[in-house]
Amino acid sequence: MTFQALNASTNLPGIGSFFAGQNRTPAYQILLNGKDITDRFRDRLISLHLTDNRAFEADQVEIQLDDSDGLLDIPPRNARLQVLIGWAGQPLVDKGEFTVDEVEHSGAPDVLTVRGRSADLRQGLTTKRERSFHRKTIGEIVATIAGQNNLIPVVSEEFKNVLIDHLDQTSESDANLLTRLAEQFDAVATVKSKRLLFFKAGMGQTASGQPIEPVHIARAAGDRHTFSIAERQNYTAVKACWQDTAGAKKGEVVVDANTEFKRVHGKTKTGKTSKRTKVAAVNQPPIEPAADNVKVLRHVYATEANATRAARSAWERMQRGLAEFSLTLAMGRPDLMPEVPVTVSGFKPIIDRTLWLLASVEHTLDNGGYTNQLRLEMRLENLQEKED
């Protein structure tokens, strides 16, 4: 029997007793290089583990197969696997395409383990390049990179027309460049289903700006949970410094929980009010935090606007990282994925009243059933920009 016969039986062996009385049987489907091979193989699956990550951390799949009869061949590297998972009697959820990059055979008893990573991230996105983008918008930068990697660019309206004065790519991959750009704006840059996405992190929205329908998880659906707050990360403010060498100007921007962001009119070189507006951080009352509670960004920015964006993004990232919540679902949900907003109930009040966002989701199908391991972070409410 060759790897061409790789398949997972639609219903996993040994699970029926686990879900007795619940009429829920885990199911999945595997396509090899576009060909459905699900019905060619029975009772060999030991486990299927799939991790759905955000940003440019590749999604991963690991499939363990029983080879105690020695009939399985070692599969070729770079084979493509498409994985769908869910429950018997319901439509399966497509979790994407993976490229086989690691194979392991162990025994006894003999087990064949196949590991793959998201196919979309195995292309030119990881190739180092030398170039610069000058006076280009984020939308134009993403479109250029997407076009060179045969991807469809999708940039949220919030970022599409944001102008980047200058961005150098020096011996750096496209993935690293986009990650660096996303960090500056507290955004997420990632590839999903052949689309290159760039959108605001922590908002529970699609890249097109549409709200994602929240899911609710009651404690009764969970198996284990862990909640923690890391006080050591609780800075009271973020400071970013800027220096305009051409105009001989310098200053600093401080952002805390009371900061409002207003769109104001700037000044021209002659001191007149400009028609163009910029986002400014306004603190009421003025911030006077203890020095050891202020996170100072190391980079000195070229303009006040860049410093404001950087301080705001750093503050928002810190707020999402204040609380950590992990949860194991005894009954897996194939529809869960990063950036989906979540509400919970049945835990402590501080947990229940927090708006959560999925940061990563692990799906495990084995003889123990189908479970999820969820990592959640705090969801940010939109910081409204007010007109001056």
Coordinates of C-alpha atoms in Angstrom, one line a residue:
M1 CA 0.0 0.0 0.0
T2 CA 1.4 3.4 -1.0
F3 CA 1.0 6.8 0.5
Q4 CA -1.4 7.5 -2.4
A5 CA -3.8 5.4 -0.3
L6 CA -3.5 7.7 2.7
N7 CA -6.8 8.4 4.1
A8 CA -8.5 8.8 7.4
S9 CA -11.6 6.8 7.8
T10 CA -14.5 9.1 7.9
N11 CA -15.4 7.9 11.4
L12 CA -12.4 7.5 13.7
P13 CA -12.1 4.0 15.3
G14 CA -12.8 3.6 19.0
I15 CA -14.7 6.9 19.5
G16 CA -18.2 5.6 19.6
S17 CA -18.1 4.6 23.3
F18 CA -16.6 8.0 24.2
F19 CA -19.6 9.8 22.8
A20 CA -22.2 7.2 23.6
G21 CA -25.6 8.8 24.0
Q22 CA -24.5 12.0 22.4
N23 CA -24.7 10.9 18.8
R24 CA -21.6 12.9 18.0
T25 CA -18.8 11.2 16.0
P26 CA -15.7 13.1 14.8
A27 CA -15.2 13.1 11.1
Y28 CA -12.7 14.4 8.6
Q29 CA -11.5 14.3 5.0
I30 CA -8.1 14.4 3.4
L31 CA -7.2 15.3 -0.1
L32 CA -3.8 14.4 -1.5
N33 CA -2.6 16.7 -4.3
G34 CA -6.3 17.6 -4.9
K35 CA -7.5 14.0 -5.0
D36 CA -10.0 12.8 -2.4
I37 CA -8.5 9.7 -0.8
T38 CA -10.8 9.4 2.2
D39 CA -12.5 6.2 1.2
R40 CA -9.3 4.3 0.4
F41 CA -8.1 3.9 3.9
R42 CA -9.7 2.5 7.1
D43 CA -8.7 2.2 10.7
R44 CA -5.1 3.5 10.4
L45 CA -5.5 6.9 11.9
I46 CA -4.0 7.3 15.4
S47 CA -4.3 11.1 15.7
L48 CA -4.7 14.2 13.7
H49 CA -3.5 17.4 15.3
L50 CA -4.0 20.8 13.5
T51 CA -2.8 24.2 14.8
D52 CA -4.4 27.4 13.4
N53 CA -2.1 30.4 14.1
R54 CA -2.4 34.1 13.4
A55 CA 0.1 36.3 11.5
F56 CA 3.0 34.6 9.6
E57 CA 3.3 31.8 12.0
A58 CA 2.5 28.9 9.7
D59 CA -0.5 26.7 10.4
Q60 CA 0.6 23.1 11.1
V61 CA -0.9 19.6 10.8
E62 CA 0.5 16.4 12.1
I63 CA -1.1 13.0 11.2
Q64 CA -0.1 9.8 12.9
L65 CA -0.9 6.5 11.1
D66 CA -0.8 2.9 12.2
D67 CA 1.8 1.0 10.0
S68 CA 2.0 -2.1 12.1
D69 CA 1.4 -4.2 8.9
G70 CA 4.2 -2.4 7.1
L71 CA 2.1 -1.6 4.0
L72 CA 2.5 2.2 4.1
D73 CA 5.2 3.9 2.0
I74 CA 7.2 6.9 3.1
P75 CA 5.4 9.9 1.4
P76 CA 7.3 12.4 -0.8
R77 CA 8.2 15.7 0.6
N78 CA 6.2 18.7 -0.8
A79 CA 3.1 16.6 -1.3
R80 CA 0.0 18.7 -0.7
L81 CA -2.6 17.8 1.8
Q82 CA -6.0 19.5 2.2
V83 CA -7.6 18.8 5.5
L84 CA -11.3 19.1 6.4
I85 CA -12.6 18.4 9.9
G86 CA -15.9 18.3 11.9
W87 CA -18.6 16.0 13.0
A88 CA -20.3 13.1 11.2
G89 CA -23.6 14.2 9.6
Q90 CA -22.6 17.9 9.4
P91 CA -20.7 19.8 6.7
L92 CA -16.9 19.6 7.3
V93 CA -14.9 22.7 7.7
D94 CA -11.9 23.2 5.3
K95 CA -8.8 24.0 7.4
G96 CA -6.6 24.8 4.4
E97 CA -3.8 23.2 2.4
F98 CA -0.6 22.0 3.8
T99 CA 2.8 21.1 2.3
V100 CA 4.4 17.9 3.7
D101 CA 7.8 19.0 5.0
E102 CA 8.7 16.3 7.5
V103 CA 8.1 12.5 7.7
E104 CA 9.0 10.2 10.6
H105 CA 8.7 6.4 10.9
S106 CA 9.1 4.8 14.3
G107 CA 8.4 1.5 16.0
A108 CA 7.6 -0.9 17.3
P109 CA 4.7 -0.9 16.8
D110 CA 5.3 0.9 13.6
V111 CA 3.9 4.4 13.2
L112 CA 4.2 6.8 10.3
T113 CA 4.0 10.5 11.2
V114 CA 3.4 13.1 8.5
R115 CA 3.9 16.8 9.3
G116 CA 3.0 19.7 7.1
R117 CA 2.8 23.5 7.2
S118 CA 0.5 25.9 5.4
A119 CA 1.1 25.8 1.7
D120 CA 0.6 29.5 1.2
L121 CA 3.7 30.3 3.4
R122 CA 6.0 28.0 1.5
Q123 CA 6.3 30.3 -1.5
G124 CA 8.4 33.4 -2.2
L125 CA 7.2 35.1 1.0
T126 CA 10.2 33.6 2.8
T127 CA 12.8 34.6 0.2
K128 CA 15.1 37.5 1.2
R129 CA 15.0 40.6 -1.0
E130 CA 16.7 43.9 -1.4
R131 CA 14.5 46.9 -2.2
S132 CA 12.8 50.0 -0.8
F133 CA 9.3 51.5 -0.9
H134 CA 9.2 55.3 -1.0
R135 CA 6.1 57.3 -0.5
K136 CA 3.8 54.3 -0.9
T137 CA 0.6 53.5 0.9
I138 CA 0.2 50.3 2.9
G139 CA -2.3 49.2 0.3
E140 CA 0.2 49.7 -2.5
I141 CA 2.9 47.8 -0.5
V142 CA 0.7 44.9 0.2
A143 CA -0.6 44.8 -3.4
T144 CA 3.0 44.7 -4.7
I145 CA 4.0 41.9 -2.4
A146 CA 0.8 40.0 -3.1
G147 CA 1.2 40.2 -6.8
Q148 CA 4.8 38.9 -6.7
N149 CA 3.6 35.9 -4.7
N150 CA 0.4 35.1 -6.6
L151 CA -1.8 36.1 -3.8
I152 CA -4.9 38.3 -3.6
P153 CA -4.3 41.5 -1.5
V154 CA -6.9 42.3 1.1
V155 CA -6.2 45.5 3.2
S156 CA -8.7 47.0 5.7
E157 CA -9.9 50.5 4.9
E158 CA -8.2 51.7 8.1
F159 CA -4.8 51.1 6.6
K160 CA -5.3 51.0 2.8
N161 CA -4.5 54.7 2.2
V162 CA -1.9 55.2 5.1
L163 CA 1.2 56.7 3.5
I164 CA 4.6 55.3 4.4
D165 CA 7.4 57.8 3.8
H166 CA 10.1 55.2 3.4
L167 CA 10.5 51.5 4.1
D168 CA 13.7 49.6 3.4
Q169 CA 13.8 45.8 2.8
T170 CA 17.4 44.9 3.4
S171 CA 18.2 41.2 3.2
E172 CA 14.7 40.6 4.6
S173 CA 11.9 38.3 3.5
D174 CA 8.5 39.7 2.5
A175 CA 7.0 37.9 5.5
N176 CA 9.4 39.7 7.9
L177 CA 8.9 43.0 6.2
L178 CA 5.1 42.8 6.5
T179 CA 5.4 41.6 10.1
R180 CA 7.5 44.6 11.0
L181 CA 5.1 46.9 9.3
A182 CA 2.1 45.3 11.0
E183 CA 3.8 45.7 14.4
Q184 CA 4.1 49.4 13.8
F185 CA 0.3 49.7 13.4
D186 CA -0.7 46.9 15.8
A187 CA -2.1 45.1 12.8
V188 CA -2.1 41.5 11.6
A189 CA -0.5 40.5 8.4
T190 CA -1.1 36.9 7.3
V191 CA -1.9 34.6 4.5
K192 CA -5.2 32.6 4.5
S193 CA -6.7 30.8 1.5
K194 CA -4.4 32.4 -1.0
R195 CA -5.2 35.9 0.3
L196 CA -2.6 38.3 1.8
L197 CA -4.4 40.0 4.6
F198 CA -3.5 43.2 6.5
F199 CA -6.0 44.3 9.2
K200 CA -6.3 45.7 12.7
A201 CA -5.4 43.2 15.5
G202 CA -7.7 42.6 18.4
M203 CA -10.9 44.1 16.9
G204 CA -12.9 41.0 16.0
Q205 CA -13.3 42.1 12.4
T206 CA -12.6 40.7 9.0
A207 CA -9.9 42.3 6.8
S208 CA -12.7 44.1 4.9
G209 CA -13.8 45.7 8.2
Q210 CA -17.0 43.6 8.7
P211 CA -17.6 42.4 12.3
I212 CA -17.0 38.7 13.0
E213 CA -20.0 37.1 14.7
P214 CA -18.9 36.4 18.3
V215 CA -19.1 32.8 19.6
H216 CA -20.2 32.0 23.1
I217 CA -18.5 29.3 25.2
A218 CA -20.1 28.1 28.5
R219 CA -17.9 26.5 31.1
A220 CA -19.9 23.3 30.7
A221 CA -18.4 23.0 27.2
G222 CA -14.9 23.1 28.6
D223 CA -12.7 20.5 30.1
R224 CA -9.8 22.5 31.6
H225 CA -9.0 26.2 31.8
T226 CA -6.2 28.5 33.0
F227 CA -6.6 32.3 33.7
S228 CA -3.8 34.6 34.8
I229 CA -2.9 38.2 35.0
A230 CA 0.8 39.2 34.6
E231 CA 1.2 42.3 36.8
R232 CA 4.8 42.7 35.7
Q233 CA 3.6 43.9 32.3
N234 CA 1.2 46.5 33.7
Y235 CA 2.9 49.7 32.5
T236 CA 0.8 52.7 33.1
A237 CA 1.8 54.4 29.9
V238 CA 3.9 54.2 26.7
K239 CA 6.3 56.9 25.5
A240 CA 7.6 57.3 22.0
C241 CA 10.1 60.0 21.0
W242 CA 10.4 61.7 17.6
Q243 CA 12.9 63.9 15.9
D244 CA 12.5 65.7 12.6
T245 CA 16.1 66.4 11.5
A246 CA 15.0 68.3 8.4
G247 CA 12.8 70.7 10.4
A248 CA 15.0 70.7 13.6
K249 CA 12.0 69.6 15.7
K250 CA 11.7 67.0 18.3
G251 CA 9.3 65.8 21.0
E252 CA 7.6 62.9 22.6
V253 CA 4.2 61.2 22.7
V254 CA 2.7 59.5 25.8
V255 CA -0.3 57.2 25.6
D256 CA -2.2 55.7 28.6
A257 CA -5.7 54.5 29.4
N258 CA -7.2 58.0 29.3
T259 CA -5.6 59.1 26.0
E260 CA -8.0 60.3 23.3
F261 CA -7.0 60.3 19.7
K262 CA -8.2 63.4 17.8
R263 CA -7.8 64.3 14.2
V264 CA -6.4 67.9 14.2
H265 CA -5.1 70.3 11.7
G266 CA -1.3 70.7 11.6
K267 CA 0.8 73.7 10.8
T268 CA 2.6 74.6 7.5
K269 CA 6.2 75.6 7.4
T270 CA 5.1 79.3 7.5
G271 CA 3.1 78.7 10.7
K272 CA -0.4 78.7 9.0
T273 CA -3.0 76.1 9.7
S274 CA -2.8 73.3 7.2
K275 CA -5.8 71.8 5.4
R276 CA -4.4 68.4 6.1
T277 CA -5.2 66.7 9.4
K278 CA -3.3 64.2 11.5
V279 CA -4.1 62.0 14.5
A280 CA -2.8 63.5 17.8
A281 CA -2.8 62.0 21.3
V282 CA -4.6 64.2 23.8
N283 CA -4.2 63.4 27.5
Q284 CA -6.8 64.8 29.9
P285 CA -5.6 65.2 32.6
P286 CA -1.9 65.3 31.6
I287 CA 0.0 62.1 32.3
E288 CA 2.4 62.2 35.2
P289 CA 3.2 58.5 35.7
A290 CA 6.1 57.1 37.7
A291 CA 9.2 56.7 35.5
D292 CA 9.5 53.0 36.2
N293 CA 5.9 52.4 35.1
V294 CA 6.3 54.0 31.6
K295 CA 7.4 51.8 28.7
V296 CA 9.8 53.8 26.5
L297 CA 10.1 52.7 22.9
R298 CA 13.7 52.5 21.9
H299 CA 13.2 53.7 18.3
V300 CA 13.3 57.4 17.6
Y301 CA 10.7 58.2 15.0
A302 CA 11.0 60.6 12.1
T303 CA 7.7 62.4 12.7
E304 CA 5.2 63.0 15.5
A305 CA 2.6 61.1 13.5
N306 CA 4.8 58.0 13.4
A307 CA 5.6 58.3 17.1
T308 CA 1.8 58.6 17.9
R309 CA 1.0 55.5 15.8
A310 CA 3.9 53.5 17.5
A311 CA 2.9 54.5 21.0
R312 CA -0.8 53.8 20.4
S313 CA 0.0 50.4 18.9
A314 CA 2.4 49.4 21.7
W315 CA -0.2 50.4 24.3
E316 CA -2.9 48.4 22.6
R317 CA -0.7 45.3 22.4
M318 CA 0.1 45.6 26.1
Q319 CA -3.6 45.7 27.0
R320 CA -4.3 42.5 25.1
G321 CA -1.5 40.8 26.9
L322 CA -2.5 41.8 30.4
A323 CA -4.7 38.7 30.9
E324 CA -4.1 35.2 29.6
F325 CA -6.9 32.7 29.2
S326 CA -6.5 29.2 27.9
L327 CA -9.4 26.7 27.5
T328 CA -9.8 23.1 26.4
L329 CA -13.1 22.2 24.8
A330 CA -14.2 18.6 25.3
M331 CA -16.4 18.9 22.2
G332 CA -14.3 20.4 19.4
R333 CA -15.6 23.2 17.2
P334 CA -14.2 23.2 13.7
D335 CA -15.4 26.7 12.9
L336 CA -13.1 28.3 15.5
M337 CA -10.1 30.2 14.2
P338 CA -7.8 33.1 15.2
E339 CA -9.4 36.6 15.4
V340 CA -12.8 35.3 16.2
P341 CA -14.4 37.2 19.2
V342 CA -15.5 35.1 22.1
T343 CA -17.7 35.6 25.1
V344 CA -17.7 33.1 28.0
S345 CA -19.9 32.3 31.0
G346 CA -19.7 30.2 34.1
F347 CA -16.2 31.2 35.2
K348 CA -15.1 34.0 37.6
P349 CA -16.9 37.4 37.0
I350 CA -13.6 39.0 35.8
I351 CA -13.4 36.3 33.1
D352 CA -17.0 36.3 32.1
R353 CA -17.2 40.1 31.6
T354 CA -14.0 40.3 29.5
L355 CA -14.4 40.5 25.8
W356 CA -12.0 37.8 24.4
L357 CA -10.4 37.1 21.1
L358 CA -9.0 33.8 19.8
A359 CA -5.2 34.0 19.4
S360 CA -4.6 30.4 18.4
V361 CA -6.7 27.3 18.0
E362 CA -5.6 23.6 18.1
H363 CA -7.7 20.8 16.8
T364 CA -7.1 17.3 18.0
L365 CA -8.9 14.2 16.6
D366 CA -7.9 10.8 18.1
N367 CA -9.4 7.9 20.0
G368 CA -10.2 10.3 22.8
G369 CA -12.6 12.2 20.6
Y370 CA -12.3 15.7 19.0
T371 CA -11.1 18.5 21.3
N372 CA -9.9 22.1 21.0
Q373 CA -7.1 23.8 22.8
L374 CA -7.8 27.6 22.8
R375 CA -5.6 30.5 23.6
L376 CA -7.5 33.7 24.1
E377 CA -6.5 37.3 24.7
M378 CA -8.3 40.5 25.6
R379 CA -10.3 42.1 22.8
L380 CA -9.8 45.8 22.2
E381 CA -12.8 48.2 21.7
N382 CA -12.2 50.6 18.9
L383 CA -10.5 53.8 20.0
Q384 CA -12.6 56.4 18.3
E385 CA -10.8 59.3 16.7
K386 CA -12.5 62.6 17.3
E387 CA -12.5 65.5 14.9
D388 CA -11.0 68.7 16.3

